[in-house]
Coordinates of C-alpha atoms in Angstrom, one line a residue:
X649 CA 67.4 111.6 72.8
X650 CA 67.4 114.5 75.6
X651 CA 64.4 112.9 76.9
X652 CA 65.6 109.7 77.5
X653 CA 69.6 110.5 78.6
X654 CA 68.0 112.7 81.0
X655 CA 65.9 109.5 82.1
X656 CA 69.1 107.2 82.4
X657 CA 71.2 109.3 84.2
X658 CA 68.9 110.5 86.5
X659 CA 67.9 106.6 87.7
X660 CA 71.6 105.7 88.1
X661 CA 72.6 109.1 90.1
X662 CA 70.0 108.1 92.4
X663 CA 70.8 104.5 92.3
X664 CA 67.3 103.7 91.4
X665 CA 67.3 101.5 88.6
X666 CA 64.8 99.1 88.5
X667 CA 65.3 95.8 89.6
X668 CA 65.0 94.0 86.3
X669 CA 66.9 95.9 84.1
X670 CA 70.3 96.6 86.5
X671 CA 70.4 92.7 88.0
X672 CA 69.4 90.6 85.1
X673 CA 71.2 87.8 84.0
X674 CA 69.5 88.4 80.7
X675 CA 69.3 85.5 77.9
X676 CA 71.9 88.1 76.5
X677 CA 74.5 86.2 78.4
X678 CA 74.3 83.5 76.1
X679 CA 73.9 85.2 72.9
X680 CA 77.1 87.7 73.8
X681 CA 79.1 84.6 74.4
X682 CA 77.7 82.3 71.4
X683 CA 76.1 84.9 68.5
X684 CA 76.1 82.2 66.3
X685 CA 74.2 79.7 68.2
X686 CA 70.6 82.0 67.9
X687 CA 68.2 82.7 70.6
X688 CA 66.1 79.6 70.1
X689 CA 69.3 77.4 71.0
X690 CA 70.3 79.9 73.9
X691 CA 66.5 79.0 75.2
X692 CA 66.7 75.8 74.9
X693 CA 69.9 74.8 76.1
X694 CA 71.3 73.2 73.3
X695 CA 74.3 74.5 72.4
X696 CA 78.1 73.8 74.0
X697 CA 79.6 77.1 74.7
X698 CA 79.9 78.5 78.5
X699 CA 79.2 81.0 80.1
X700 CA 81.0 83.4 82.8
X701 CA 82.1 84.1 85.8
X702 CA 84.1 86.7 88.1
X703 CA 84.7 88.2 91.2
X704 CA 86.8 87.8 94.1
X705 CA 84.1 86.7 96.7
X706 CA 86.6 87.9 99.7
X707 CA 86.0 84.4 100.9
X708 CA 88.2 81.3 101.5
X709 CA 87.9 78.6 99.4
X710 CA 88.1 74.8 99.9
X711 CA 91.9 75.0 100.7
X712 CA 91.4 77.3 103.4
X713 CA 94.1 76.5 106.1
X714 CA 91.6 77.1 108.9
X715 CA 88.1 77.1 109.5
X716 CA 88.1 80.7 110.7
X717 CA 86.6 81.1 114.1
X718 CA 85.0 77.6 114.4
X719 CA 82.2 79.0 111.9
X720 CA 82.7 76.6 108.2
X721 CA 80.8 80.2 107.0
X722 CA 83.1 83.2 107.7
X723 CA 85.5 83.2 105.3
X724 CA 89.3 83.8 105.6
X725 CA 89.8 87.6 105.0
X726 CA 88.6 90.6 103.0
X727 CA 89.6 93.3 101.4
X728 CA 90.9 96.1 103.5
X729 CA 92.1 98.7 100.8
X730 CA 92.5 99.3 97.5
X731 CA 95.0 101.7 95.5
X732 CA 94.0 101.5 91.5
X733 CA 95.7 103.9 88.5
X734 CA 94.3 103.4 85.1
X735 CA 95.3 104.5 82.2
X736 CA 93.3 104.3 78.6
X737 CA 93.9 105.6 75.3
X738 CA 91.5 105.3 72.6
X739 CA 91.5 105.9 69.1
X740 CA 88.8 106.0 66.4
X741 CA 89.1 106.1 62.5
X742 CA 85.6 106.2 60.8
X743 CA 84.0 103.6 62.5
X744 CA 86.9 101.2 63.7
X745 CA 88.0 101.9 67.4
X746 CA 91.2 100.7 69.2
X747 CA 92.1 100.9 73.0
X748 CA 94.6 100.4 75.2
X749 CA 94.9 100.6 78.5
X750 CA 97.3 99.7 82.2
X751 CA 95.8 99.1 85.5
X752 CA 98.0 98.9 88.1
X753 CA 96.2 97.9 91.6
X754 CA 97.8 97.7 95.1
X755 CA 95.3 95.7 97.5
X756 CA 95.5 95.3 101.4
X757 CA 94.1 92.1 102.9
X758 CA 92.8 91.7 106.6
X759 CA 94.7 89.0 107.2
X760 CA 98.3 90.7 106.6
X761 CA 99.0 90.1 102.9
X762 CA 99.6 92.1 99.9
X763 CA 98.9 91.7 96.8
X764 CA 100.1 94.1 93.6
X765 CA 98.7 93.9 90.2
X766 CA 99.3 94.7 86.4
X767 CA 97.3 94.1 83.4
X768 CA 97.9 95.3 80.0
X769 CA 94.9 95.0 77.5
X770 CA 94.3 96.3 74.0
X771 CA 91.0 95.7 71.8
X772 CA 89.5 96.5 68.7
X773 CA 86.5 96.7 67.7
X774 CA 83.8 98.9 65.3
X775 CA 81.7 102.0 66.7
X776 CA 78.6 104.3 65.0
X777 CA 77.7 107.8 66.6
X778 CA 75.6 110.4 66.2
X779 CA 75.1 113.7 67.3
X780 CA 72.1 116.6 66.8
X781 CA 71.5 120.2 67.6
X782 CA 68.6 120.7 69.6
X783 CA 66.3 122.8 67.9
X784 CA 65.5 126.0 69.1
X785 CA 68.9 125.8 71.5
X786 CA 71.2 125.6 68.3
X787 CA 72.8 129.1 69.1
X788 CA 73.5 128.1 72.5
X789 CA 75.0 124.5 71.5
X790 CA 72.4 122.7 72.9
X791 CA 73.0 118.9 71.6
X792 CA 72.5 115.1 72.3
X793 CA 74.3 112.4 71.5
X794 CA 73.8 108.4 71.0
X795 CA 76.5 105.9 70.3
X796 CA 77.0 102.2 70.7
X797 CA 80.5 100.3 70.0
X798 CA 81.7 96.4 69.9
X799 CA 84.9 95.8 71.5
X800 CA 87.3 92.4 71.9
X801 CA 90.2 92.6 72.9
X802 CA 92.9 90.9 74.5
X803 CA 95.4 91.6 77.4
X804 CA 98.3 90.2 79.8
X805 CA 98.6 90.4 83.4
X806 CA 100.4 89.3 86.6
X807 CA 99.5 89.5 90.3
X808 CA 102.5 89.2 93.3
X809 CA 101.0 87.9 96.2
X810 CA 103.7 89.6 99.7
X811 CA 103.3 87.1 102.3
X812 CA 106.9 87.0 103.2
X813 CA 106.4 88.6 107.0
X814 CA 104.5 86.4 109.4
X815 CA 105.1 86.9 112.6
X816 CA 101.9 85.9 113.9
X817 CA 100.6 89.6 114.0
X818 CA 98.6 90.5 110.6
X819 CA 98.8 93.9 111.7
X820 CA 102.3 94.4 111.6
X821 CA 102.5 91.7 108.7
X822 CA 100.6 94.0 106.5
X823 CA 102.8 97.1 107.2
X824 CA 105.9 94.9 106.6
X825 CA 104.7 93.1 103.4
X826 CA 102.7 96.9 102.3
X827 CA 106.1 98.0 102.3
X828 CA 108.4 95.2 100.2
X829 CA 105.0 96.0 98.3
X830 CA 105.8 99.5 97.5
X831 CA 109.5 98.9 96.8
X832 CA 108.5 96.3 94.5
X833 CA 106.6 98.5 92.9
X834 CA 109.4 100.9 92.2
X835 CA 111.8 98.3 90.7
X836 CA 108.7 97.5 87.7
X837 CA 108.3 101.2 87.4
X838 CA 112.4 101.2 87.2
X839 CA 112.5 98.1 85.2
X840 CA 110.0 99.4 82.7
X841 CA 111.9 102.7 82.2
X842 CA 115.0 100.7 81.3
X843 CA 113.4 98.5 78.8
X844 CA 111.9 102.2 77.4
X845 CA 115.8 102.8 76.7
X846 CA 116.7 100.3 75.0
X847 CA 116.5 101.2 71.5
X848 CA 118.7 104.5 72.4
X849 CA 120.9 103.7 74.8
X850 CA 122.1 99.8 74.5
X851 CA 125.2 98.6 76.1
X852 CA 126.8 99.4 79.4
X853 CA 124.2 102.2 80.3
X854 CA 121.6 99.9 79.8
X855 CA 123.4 97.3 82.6
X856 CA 123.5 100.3 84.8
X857 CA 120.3 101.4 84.8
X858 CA 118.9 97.5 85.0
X859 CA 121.5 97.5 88.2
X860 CA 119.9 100.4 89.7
X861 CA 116.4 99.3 89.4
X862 CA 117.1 95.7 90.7
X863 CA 118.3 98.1 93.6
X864 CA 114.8 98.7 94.5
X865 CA 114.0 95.2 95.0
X866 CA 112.8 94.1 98.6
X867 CA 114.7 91.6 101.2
X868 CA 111.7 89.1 100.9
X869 CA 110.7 88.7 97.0
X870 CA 106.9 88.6 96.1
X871 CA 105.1 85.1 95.2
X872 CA 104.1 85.2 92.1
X873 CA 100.3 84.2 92.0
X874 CA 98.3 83.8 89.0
X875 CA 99.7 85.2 85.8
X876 CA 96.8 85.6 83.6
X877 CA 95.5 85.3 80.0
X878 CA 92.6 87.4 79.6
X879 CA 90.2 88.0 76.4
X880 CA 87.5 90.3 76.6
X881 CA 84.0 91.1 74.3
X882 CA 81.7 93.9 75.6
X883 CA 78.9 95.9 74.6
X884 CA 78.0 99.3 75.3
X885 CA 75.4 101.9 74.8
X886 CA 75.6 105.4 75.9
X887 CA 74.4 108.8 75.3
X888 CA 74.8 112.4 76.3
X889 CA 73.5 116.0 76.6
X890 CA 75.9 119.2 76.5
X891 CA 75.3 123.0 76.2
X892 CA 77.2 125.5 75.3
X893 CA 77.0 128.7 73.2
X894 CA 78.3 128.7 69.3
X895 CA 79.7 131.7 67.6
X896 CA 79.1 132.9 64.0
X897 CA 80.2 135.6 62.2
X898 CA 78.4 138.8 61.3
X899 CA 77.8 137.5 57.5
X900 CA 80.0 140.3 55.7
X901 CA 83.4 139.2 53.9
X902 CA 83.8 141.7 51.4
X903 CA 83.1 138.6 48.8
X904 CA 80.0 138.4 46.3
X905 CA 77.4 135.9 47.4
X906 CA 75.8 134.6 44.4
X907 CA 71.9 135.4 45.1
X908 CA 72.9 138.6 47.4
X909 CA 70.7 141.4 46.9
X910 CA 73.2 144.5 46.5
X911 CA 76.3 142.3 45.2
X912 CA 78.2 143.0 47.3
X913 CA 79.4 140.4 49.5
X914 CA 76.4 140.3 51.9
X915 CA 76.9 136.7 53.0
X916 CA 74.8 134.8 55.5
X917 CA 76.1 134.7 58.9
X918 CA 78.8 131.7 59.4
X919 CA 79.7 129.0 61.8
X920 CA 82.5 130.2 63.5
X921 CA 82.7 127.5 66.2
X922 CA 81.5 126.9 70.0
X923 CA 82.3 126.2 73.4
X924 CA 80.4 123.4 75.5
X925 CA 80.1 121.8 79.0
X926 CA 78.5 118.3 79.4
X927 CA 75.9 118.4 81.5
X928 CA 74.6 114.3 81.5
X929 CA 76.0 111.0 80.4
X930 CA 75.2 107.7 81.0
X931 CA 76.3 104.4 79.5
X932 CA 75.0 100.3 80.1
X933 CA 77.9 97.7 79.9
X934 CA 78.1 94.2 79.3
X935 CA 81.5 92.3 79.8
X936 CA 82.7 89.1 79.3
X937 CA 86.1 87.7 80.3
X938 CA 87.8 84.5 80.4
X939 CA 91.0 84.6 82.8
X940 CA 93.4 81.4 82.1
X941 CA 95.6 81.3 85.3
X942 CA 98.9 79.4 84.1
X943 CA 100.9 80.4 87.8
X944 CA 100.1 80.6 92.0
X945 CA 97.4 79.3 93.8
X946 CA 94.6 79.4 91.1
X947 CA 97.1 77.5 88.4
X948 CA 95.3 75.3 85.5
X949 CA 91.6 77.4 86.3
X950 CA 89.7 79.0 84.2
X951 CA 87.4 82.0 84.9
X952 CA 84.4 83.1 83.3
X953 CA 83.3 86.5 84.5
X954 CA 80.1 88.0 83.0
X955 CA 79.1 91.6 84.5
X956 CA 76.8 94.2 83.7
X957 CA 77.1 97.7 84.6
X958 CA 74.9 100.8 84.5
X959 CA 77.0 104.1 85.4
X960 CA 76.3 108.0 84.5
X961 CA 77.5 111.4 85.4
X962 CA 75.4 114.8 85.8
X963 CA 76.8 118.2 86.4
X964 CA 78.9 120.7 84.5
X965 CA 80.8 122.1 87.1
X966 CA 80.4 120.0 90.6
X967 CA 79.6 116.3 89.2
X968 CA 77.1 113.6 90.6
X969 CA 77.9 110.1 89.8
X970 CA 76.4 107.0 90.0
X971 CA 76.7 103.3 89.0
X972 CA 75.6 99.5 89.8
X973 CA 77.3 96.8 88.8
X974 CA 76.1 92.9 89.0
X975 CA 78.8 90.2 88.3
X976 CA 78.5 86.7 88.5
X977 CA 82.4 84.5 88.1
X978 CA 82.2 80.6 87.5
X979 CA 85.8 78.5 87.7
X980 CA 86.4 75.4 85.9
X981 CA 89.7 73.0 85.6
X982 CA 91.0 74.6 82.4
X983 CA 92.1 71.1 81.5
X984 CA 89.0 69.0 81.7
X985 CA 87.1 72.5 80.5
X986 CA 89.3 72.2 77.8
X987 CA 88.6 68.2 77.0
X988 CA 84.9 68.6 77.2
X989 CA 84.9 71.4 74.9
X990 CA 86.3 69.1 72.5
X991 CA 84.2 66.3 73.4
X992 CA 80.9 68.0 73.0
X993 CA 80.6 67.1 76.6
X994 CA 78.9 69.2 79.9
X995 CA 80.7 71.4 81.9
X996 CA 81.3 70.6 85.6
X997 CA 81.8 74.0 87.7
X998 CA 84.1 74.1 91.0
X999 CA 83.0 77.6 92.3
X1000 CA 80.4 79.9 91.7
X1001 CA 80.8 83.7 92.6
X1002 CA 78.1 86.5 92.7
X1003 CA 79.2 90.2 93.1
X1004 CA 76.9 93.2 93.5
X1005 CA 78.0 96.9 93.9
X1006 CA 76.3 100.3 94.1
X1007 CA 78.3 103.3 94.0
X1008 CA 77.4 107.2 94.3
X1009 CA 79.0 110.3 94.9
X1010 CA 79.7 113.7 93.9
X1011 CA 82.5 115.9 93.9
X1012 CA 84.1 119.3 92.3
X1013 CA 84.7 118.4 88.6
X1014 CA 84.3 120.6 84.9
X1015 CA 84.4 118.5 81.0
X1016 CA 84.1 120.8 78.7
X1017 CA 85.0 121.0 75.5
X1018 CA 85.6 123.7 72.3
X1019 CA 84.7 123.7 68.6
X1020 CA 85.8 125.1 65.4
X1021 CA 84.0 124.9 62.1
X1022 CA 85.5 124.5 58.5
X1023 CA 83.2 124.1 56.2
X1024 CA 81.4 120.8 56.5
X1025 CA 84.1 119.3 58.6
X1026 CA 84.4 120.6 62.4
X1027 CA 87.4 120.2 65.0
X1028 CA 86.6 119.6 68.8
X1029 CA 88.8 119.8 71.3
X1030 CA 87.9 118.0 75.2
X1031 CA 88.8 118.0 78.4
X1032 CA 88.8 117.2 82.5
X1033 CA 89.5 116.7 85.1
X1034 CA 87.9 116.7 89.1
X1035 CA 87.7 114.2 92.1
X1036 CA 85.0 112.3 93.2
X1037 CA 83.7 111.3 96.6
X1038 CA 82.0 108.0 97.0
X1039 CA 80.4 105.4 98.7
X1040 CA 80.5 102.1 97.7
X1041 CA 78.3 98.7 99.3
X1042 CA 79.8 96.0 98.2
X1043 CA 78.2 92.1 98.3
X1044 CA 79.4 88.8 97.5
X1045 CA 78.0 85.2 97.8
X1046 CA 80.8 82.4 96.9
X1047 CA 80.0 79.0 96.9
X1048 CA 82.8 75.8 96.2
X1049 CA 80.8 73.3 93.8
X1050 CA 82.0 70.3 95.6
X1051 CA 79.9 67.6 94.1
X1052 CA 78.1 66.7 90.8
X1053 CA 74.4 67.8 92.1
X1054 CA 75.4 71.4 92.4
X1055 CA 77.7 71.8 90.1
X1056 CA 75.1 70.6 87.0
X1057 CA 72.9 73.1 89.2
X1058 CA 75.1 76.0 88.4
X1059 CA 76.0 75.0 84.7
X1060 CA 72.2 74.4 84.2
X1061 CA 71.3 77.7 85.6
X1062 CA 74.0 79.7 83.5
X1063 CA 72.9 77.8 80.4
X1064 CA 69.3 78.3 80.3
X1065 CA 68.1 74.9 81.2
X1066 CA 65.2 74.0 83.4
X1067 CA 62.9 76.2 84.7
X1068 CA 64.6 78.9 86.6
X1069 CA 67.4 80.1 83.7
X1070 CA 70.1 82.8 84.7
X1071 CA 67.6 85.1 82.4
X1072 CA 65.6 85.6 86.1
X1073 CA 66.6 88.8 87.9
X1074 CA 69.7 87.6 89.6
X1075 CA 69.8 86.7 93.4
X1076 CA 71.7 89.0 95.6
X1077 CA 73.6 88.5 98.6
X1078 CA 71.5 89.4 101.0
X1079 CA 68.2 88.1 99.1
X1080 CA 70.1 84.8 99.7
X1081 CA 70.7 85.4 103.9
X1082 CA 66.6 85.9 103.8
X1083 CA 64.2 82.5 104.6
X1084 CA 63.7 80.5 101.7
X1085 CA 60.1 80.6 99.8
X1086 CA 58.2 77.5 99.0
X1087 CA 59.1 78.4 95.5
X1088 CA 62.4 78.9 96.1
X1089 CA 64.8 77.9 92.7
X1090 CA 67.5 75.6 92.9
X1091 CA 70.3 78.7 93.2
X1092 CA 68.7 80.3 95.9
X1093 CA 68.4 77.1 97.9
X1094 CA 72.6 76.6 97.3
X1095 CA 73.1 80.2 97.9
X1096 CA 71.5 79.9 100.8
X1097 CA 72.2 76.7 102.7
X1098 CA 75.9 76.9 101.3
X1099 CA 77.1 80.2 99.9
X1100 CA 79.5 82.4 102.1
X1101 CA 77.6 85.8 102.4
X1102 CA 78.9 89.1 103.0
X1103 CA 78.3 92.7 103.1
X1104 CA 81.3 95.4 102.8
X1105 CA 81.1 99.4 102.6
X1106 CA 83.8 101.7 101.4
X1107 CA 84.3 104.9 101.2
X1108 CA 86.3 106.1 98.0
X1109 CA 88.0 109.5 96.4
X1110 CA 88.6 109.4 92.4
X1111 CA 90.8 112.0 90.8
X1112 CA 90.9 111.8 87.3
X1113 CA 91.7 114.0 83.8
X1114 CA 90.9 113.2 80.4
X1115 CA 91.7 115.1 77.4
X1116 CA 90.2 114.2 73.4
X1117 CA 90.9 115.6 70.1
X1118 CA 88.2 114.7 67.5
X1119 CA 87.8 115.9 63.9
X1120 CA 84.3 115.2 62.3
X1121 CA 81.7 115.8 59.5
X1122 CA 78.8 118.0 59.9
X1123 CA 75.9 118.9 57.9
X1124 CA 73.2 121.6 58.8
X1125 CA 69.4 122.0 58.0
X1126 CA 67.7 124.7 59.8
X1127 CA 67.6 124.4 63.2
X1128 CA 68.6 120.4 63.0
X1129 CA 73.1 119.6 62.7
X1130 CA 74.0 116.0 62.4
X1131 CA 77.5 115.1 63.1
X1132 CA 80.0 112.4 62.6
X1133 CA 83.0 111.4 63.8
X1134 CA 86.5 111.0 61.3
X1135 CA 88.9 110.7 63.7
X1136 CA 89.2 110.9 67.3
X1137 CA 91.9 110.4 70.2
X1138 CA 91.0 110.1 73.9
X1139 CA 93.1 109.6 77.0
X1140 CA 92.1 109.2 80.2
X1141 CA 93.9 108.8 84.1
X1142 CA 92.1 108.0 86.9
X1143 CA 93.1 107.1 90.3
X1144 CA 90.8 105.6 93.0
X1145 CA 91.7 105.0 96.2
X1146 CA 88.8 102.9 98.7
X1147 CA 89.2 102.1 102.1
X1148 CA 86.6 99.9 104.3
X1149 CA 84.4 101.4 106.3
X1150 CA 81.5 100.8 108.6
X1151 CA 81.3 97.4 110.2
X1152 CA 82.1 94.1 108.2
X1153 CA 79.7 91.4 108.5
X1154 CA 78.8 87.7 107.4
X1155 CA 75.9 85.6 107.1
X1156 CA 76.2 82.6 109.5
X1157 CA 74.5 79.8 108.6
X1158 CA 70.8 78.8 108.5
X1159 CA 69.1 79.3 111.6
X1160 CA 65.6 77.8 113.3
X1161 CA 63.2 79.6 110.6
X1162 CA 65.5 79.4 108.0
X1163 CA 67.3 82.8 107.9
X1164 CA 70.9 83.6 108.3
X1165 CA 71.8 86.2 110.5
X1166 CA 74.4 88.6 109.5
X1167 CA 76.7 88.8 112.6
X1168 CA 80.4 90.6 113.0
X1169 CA 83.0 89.6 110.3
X1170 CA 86.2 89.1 113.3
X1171 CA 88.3 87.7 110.8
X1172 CA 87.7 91.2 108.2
X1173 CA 87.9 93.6 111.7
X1174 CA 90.9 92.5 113.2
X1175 CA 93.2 94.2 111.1
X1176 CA 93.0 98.4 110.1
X1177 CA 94.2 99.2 106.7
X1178 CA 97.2 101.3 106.3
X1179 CA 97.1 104.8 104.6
X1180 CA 99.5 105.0 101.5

């Protein structure tokens, strides 16, 4: 187990995970989202489920008010800055885990507006771990662990889009609308507060304190844009290596020890407890959600977003971490989704999203955690906390399915069918800006001849705590322990704030020899982000 955590973490750190393990668009896909239709039936195609989607491209879709800069290929804005705080709590009984969590995520855009978001999600869902001593290191607390969990859950969410200034300068619109941002921001943080209250303090308070947070309102109220439904499965697998030093007593409690040699209490030395600091961790994701918009511009659309992640952390005291995430969104008309469901009837697409990220980065950090020993049953107590700098290269290719050719291209792909399946290593961004091959698939012809292209870089800081109670059952033979867990609580803040860096760019469109050129994204530079 050692052997192979050590493995893990070290290829994510140095952002070197191979190619077809950390992009593919596995035949997994299909058997996460339909477990009862069987691999044979996710190979061949014949089954009626869909598959997923998500992302925000950065790009402008087919309502677009403009064509940006003459060029049909630039899109309409990007993402300037980002503000995120999530919270998470989780709690395990034997093996049944539930989680909640808020994120909360303020988000500059280059061309002036603002956009705040909440989502709410809880999930449930079953978990197995197990931990063992390292023999030889047992003294010292050497251990590894291996766990692996299925969670669904559900969640809640709105997004208010602050457009309200526009006075033909997005620089000074995004100052104006970051700031009704902010105040708005206050009043929910107000509002919630209130509605906290209201089992204690009903009545005239409770009109009060509703008056004084509608005081925080802005002048010029928010749009509301799409208020979600989301529902969520993933998978994960992780592991971890921590050392530490345990303590035992010197054997001698003034009681008789059946089989002692002078009878007189000569016990064997006992496990008094230990202290630890994790020193690796990784952990493989696989996600799928489906986002029902019901409000704002995206209103009666569905979402699909499938995404795979490989992230893991190395260090005691100063922390390395890495992570690479691959993400591909599809959006259908929830109605006519909804119809052919029922009908037994194909899919039809609209728009097709492809994200890729790396991040890495390192910063001064400590987890570490204590133990104490009863008998069989041992009590661990965790904790964090540090701040992380990163960079993060961010990719996206969106393309608008527009007709029936390429949106059965798409649907075929994600299902399986023909001969270049989304099981292939999945096509990146900039793999799509290159000159097509004569064996070029059918998605890497779209990408490139239609796909907007583009290539951002951001530099981040994450500051973050965590702290973890967890009682468990142990059991000792020689140098070997096996451990586990009863019951176990974990919470976890994290802020992460990332601003753009570096310059912006675009992939125009096809050029004599076939490549696209990546030129300057005007419509992303024109506007600085604003520090909060």
């Amino acid at each position: 187990m050692v052997g192979v955590v050590s493995l893990v973490v070290a290829a994510i750190v140095g952002l070197s995970v191979p190619a077809d393990t950390a992009t593919g668009l596995k035949s997994a896909v299909c058997r996460i989202l339909h477990p009862l239709s069987g691999a044979e039936a996710c190979s061949s195609g014949d089954y009626a489920g869909d598959d997923g989607d998500g992302g925000d491209g950065g790009g402008g879709g087919p309502d677009d008010p403009f064509v940006p800069n003459g060029d049909p290929f630039e899109p309409a804005k990007c993402l300037l800055s980002q503000d995120q705080t999530k919270a998470t709590v989780v709690i395990q009984v034997a093996f049944i885990k539930i989680s909640s969590s808020e994120t909360v995520k303020l988000q500059q855009w280059s061309d002036g507006t603002v956009t705040l978001e909440r989502v709410n999600e809880t999930g449930g869902g079953v978990t197995a771990s197990i931990s063992a001593g390292i023999p030889g290191l047992k003294d010292w607390g050497g251990s590894a662990s291996l766990s692996g969990s299925f969670m669904s859950g559900s969640g809640s969410g709105g997004q208010w889009l602050f457009n309200g200034n526009k006075s033909g300068d997005p620089q000074a619109d995004l100052a104006a609308n970051l700031e009704d941002a902010q105040q708005f921001a206050a009043y929910l943080k107000a509002n919630d507060g209130c509605k906290y209250q209201s089992g204690y303090n009903p009545g005239a308070a409770m009109g009060a304190c509703a008056q004084d947070a509608a005081s925080k309102k802005p002048d010029l109220e928010p749009e509301l844009a799409p208020d979600v439904d989301i529902t969520k499965t993933s998978t994960e697998a992780s592991g971890g290596v921590s050392f530490g030093k345990s303590f035992k007593s010197n054997g001698k409690s003034g009681k008789d020890t059946k089989g002692g040699k002078d009878g007189k209490g000569a016990d064997g030395p006992k496990d008094l407890g230990s202290i630890s600091f994790e020193g690796l961790s990784g952990s493989m994701t696989e996600d799928v959600v489906v986002m029902r918009a019901k409000t704002g511009p995206d209103a009666g659309k569905i979402t699909f977003v499938y995404t795979f992640s490989v992230s893991g952390t190395a260090g005691g005291v100063a922390q390395a971490k890495g992570s690479r995430m691959q993400q591909v969104a599809v959006t259908y008309d929830a109605a006519a989704y909804d119809q052919e469901e029922k009908d037994g009837k194909p899919h039809h697409p609209q728009k097709l999203t492809i994200t890729t990220s790396q991040e890495s980065g390192d910063g001064p950090g400590i987890q570490t955690g204590a133990g104490a020993n009863a008998g069989p049953v041992t009590i661990d107590v965790g904790g964090g906390g540090g701040t992380i700098n990163s960079q993060i290269h961010t990719e996206s290719a969106e393309v608008t399915l527009d007709n029936d050719t390429d949106s059965t291209t798409v649907e075929d792909w994600l299902r399986g069918r023909g001969d270049t399946p989304a099981s292939n290593p999945l096509p990146t961004p900039s793999d799509a800006a290159e000159a097509l091959d004569d064996d070029a698939g059918p998605i890497e012809r779209l990408l490139h001849d239609k796909g907007k292209l583009t290539r951002l870089d951001y530099q981040a800081n994450t500051d973050w705590w965590n702290a973890s109670l967890g009682i468990g059952f142990g059991i000792s033979a020689g140098q070997l322990t096996l451990g586990f867990k009863l019951f176990g609580i974990d919470i976890t803040h994290e802020e992460k704030n990332q601003t753009i860096t570096g310059d912006p760019t675009y992939a125009k469109g096809p050029q004599s020899g076939g490549a696209r050129p990546w030129v300057e994204w005007k419509n992303c530079t024109r506007t600085k982000p604003i520090p909060t």
